[in-house]
mmCIF file of C-alpha atoms in Angstrom:
data_model
loop_
_atom_site.group_PDB
_atom_site.id
_atom_site.type_symbol
_atom_site.label_atom_id
_atom_site.label_comp_id
_atom_site.label_asym_id
_atom_site.label_seq_id
_atom_site.Cartn_x
_atom_site.Cartn_y
_atom_site.Cartn_z
ATOM 1 C CA MET T 326 78.785 115.573 114.346
ATOM 2 C CA THR T 327 78.553 118.987 112.712
ATOM 3 C CA ASP T 328 76.192 120.368 110.241
ATOM 4 C CA LYS T 329 79.013 119.856 107.538
ATOM 5 C CA GLN T 330 78.909 116.027 108.375
ATOM 6 C CA ILE T 331 76.578 113.248 107.550
ATOM 7 C CA SER T 332 76.302 109.695 108.933
ATOM 8 C CA VAL T 333 76.344 106.619 106.520
ATOM 9 C CA GLU T 334 76.401 102.989 107.042
ATOM 10 C CA VAL T 335 78.645 100.749 104.924
ATOM 11 C CA VAL T 336 77.737 97.295 104.635
ATOM 12 C CA TYR T 337 79.229 94.086 102.868
ATOM 13 C CA GLY T 338 78.535 90.353 103.431
ATOM 14 C CA LEU T 339 79.859 87.089 102.872
ATOM 15 C CA PRO T 340 78.076 83.823 103.496
ATOM 16 C CA ASN T 341 79.621 83.146 106.669
ATOM 17 C CA LYS T 342 80.213 86.815 108.187
ATOM 18 C CA GLN T 343 78.788 90.431 107.609
ATOM 19 C CA ALA T 344 79.945 93.895 108.385
ATOM 20 C CA LEU T 345 77.638 97.059 109.032
ATOM 21 C CA LEU T 346 80.070 100.200 109.832
ATOM 22 C CA LYS T 347 78.796 103.501 110.640
ATOM 23 C CA VAL T 348 80.688 106.396 109.609
ATOM 24 C CA VAL T 349 80.782 110.031 109.724
ATOM 25 C CA ILE T 350 81.879 111.604 106.620
ATOM 26 C CA GLU T 351 82.053 115.168 105.261
ATOM 27 C CA SER T 352 78.876 116.235 103.503
ATOM 28 C CA GLY T 353 79.789 116.295 99.802
ATOM 29 C CA ASN T 354 82.104 113.222 99.926
ATOM 30 C CA THR T 355 81.895 110.481 97.278
ATOM 31 C CA VAL T 356 80.649 106.765 97.975
ATOM 32 C CA GLU T 357 84.328 105.815 97.523
ATOM 33 C CA GLN T 358 85.603 108.059 100.208
ATOM 34 C CA ALA T 359 82.715 106.854 102.683
ATOM 35 C CA ILE T 360 84.068 103.072 101.826
ATOM 36 C CA LYS T 361 87.675 104.284 102.479
ATOM 37 C CA ALA T 362 86.824 106.413 105.554
ATOM 38 C CA SER T 363 84.805 103.198 106.960
ATOM 39 C CA GLY T 364 88.203 100.909 107.041
ATOM 40 C CA ILE T 365 85.892 97.958 105.753
ATOM 41 C CA SER T 366 88.826 97.057 103.163
ATOM 42 C CA ARG T 367 90.982 96.015 106.381
ATOM 43 C CA ARG T 368 88.349 93.739 107.545
ATOM 44 C CA PHE T 369 87.724 92.285 103.901
ATOM 45 C CA PRO T 370 90.874 92.696 101.852
ATOM 46 C CA GLU T 371 89.301 90.931 99.008
ATOM 47 C CA ILE T 372 87.001 94.213 98.097
ATOM 48 C CA ASP T 373 88.284 95.825 94.963
ATOM 49 C CA LEU T 374 86.169 98.945 94.216
ATOM 50 C CA ALA T 375 87.392 98.552 90.496
ATOM 51 C CA VAL T 376 85.787 94.978 90.472
ATOM 52 C CA ASN T 377 82.992 95.086 93.219
ATOM 53 C CA LYS T 378 79.644 97.010 92.347
ATOM 54 C CA VAL T 379 78.354 99.240 94.967
ATOM 55 C CA GLY T 380 74.727 100.651 95.572
ATOM 56 C CA ILE T 381 72.960 102.721 97.955
ATOM 57 C CA TRP T 382 69.991 101.367 99.705
ATOM 58 C CA ASN T 383 69.841 98.138 96.970
ATOM 59 C CA ARG T 384 70.242 100.472 93.766
ATOM 60 C CA THR T 385 73.775 100.338 92.134
ATOM 61 C CA CYS T 386 75.486 103.638 91.953
ATOM 62 C CA LYS T 387 78.854 104.727 90.879
ATOM 63 C CA THR T 388 81.805 105.124 93.321
ATOM 64 C CA SER T 389 81.778 108.831 92.303
ATOM 65 C CA ASP T 390 78.182 109.433 93.616
ATOM 66 C CA ILE T 391 77.320 111.499 96.709
ATOM 67 C CA PRO T 392 75.553 109.798 99.591
ATOM 68 C CA LYS T 393 73.029 111.511 101.662
ATOM 69 C CA ASP T 394 72.719 111.473 105.563
ATOM 70 C CA GLY T 395 71.490 108.251 106.645
ATOM 71 C CA ASP T 396 72.040 106.450 103.577
ATOM 72 C CA ARG T 397 73.291 102.738 103.370
ATOM 73 C CA ILE T 398 76.186 102.157 101.168
ATOM 74 C CA GLU T 399 76.406 98.542 99.858
ATOM 75 C CA ILE T 400 79.327 96.611 98.565
ATOM 76 C CA TYR T 401 78.347 93.819 96.325
ATOM 77 C CA ARG T 402 80.088 90.270 95.488
ATOM 78 C CA PRO T 403 80.395 88.914 91.888
ATOM 79 C CA LEU T 404 77.769 86.545 90.948
ATOM 80 C CA ILE T 405 78.932 83.000 91.197
ATOM 81 C CA ALA T 406 76.180 81.598 88.548
ATOM 82 C CA ASP T 407 74.125 83.587 85.985
ATOM 83 C CA PRO T 408 70.638 83.410 86.759
ATOM 84 C CA LYS T 409 69.127 82.988 83.558
ATOM 85 C CA GLU T 410 71.408 80.122 82.958
ATOM 86 C CA VAL T 411 69.999 78.566 85.998
ATOM 87 C CA ARG T 412 66.422 79.035 85.384
ATOM 88 C CA ARG T 413 66.998 77.762 81.849
ATOM 89 C CA ARG T 414 68.442 74.642 83.092
ATOM 90 C CA ARG T 415 65.834 74.079 85.930
ATOM 91 C CA ALA T 416 63.176 74.552 83.113
ATOM 92 C CA GLU T 417 64.881 71.864 80.996
ATOM 93 C CA LYS T 418 64.826 69.492 83.860
ATOM 94 C CA ALA T 419 61.245 69.903 84.755
ATOM 95 C CA VAL T 420 60.370 69.289 80.910
ATOM 96 C CA GLU T 421 62.430 66.091 81.313
ATOM 97 C CA GLU T 422 60.758 64.745 84.288
ATOM 98 C CA GLY T 423 57.405 65.562 83.082
ATOM 99 C CA ARG T 424 56.480 68.341 85.424
ATOM 100 C CA ALA T 425 56.202 70.861 83.005
ATOM 101 C CA ASN T 426 54.697 71.064 79.483
ATOM 102 C CA LYS T 427 57.147 71.009 76.569
ATOM 103 C CA ILE T 428 55.196 73.550 74.455
ATOM 104 C CA THR T 429 53.800 75.952 77.218
ATOM 105 C CA GLY T 430 56.322 75.479 79.852
ATOM 106 C CA GLY T 431 53.207 75.292 82.209
ATOM 107 C CA ARG T 432 52.554 72.384 84.638
ATOM 108 C CA VAL T 433 51.540 69.225 83.175
ATOM 109 C CA LYS T 434 47.767 68.464 84.171
ATOM 110 C CA SER T 435 47.191 65.401 86.330
#
């Protein structure tokens, strides 16, 4: 590795398998170039950078952003359920079962 190169990790995970690949790229390369250089799309052909969001250290970023040495580039899968909708349904169920107060939403006192 020369002084004009940096080392980054590219990660992607499915429920049953994950990949963490270290790659050395030229300093100034974009997130997209780092992902392509890692070859992760050969392992996971379903990755489409036009659809999948990406991030650096758990913060979303653009594929045109420039990573720094030691960064972890993450490729995110689309959500299968809306978290707000799931929480609303869980709260409604708690009210129906008498586990929550209908007005305040808090726990019912015994």
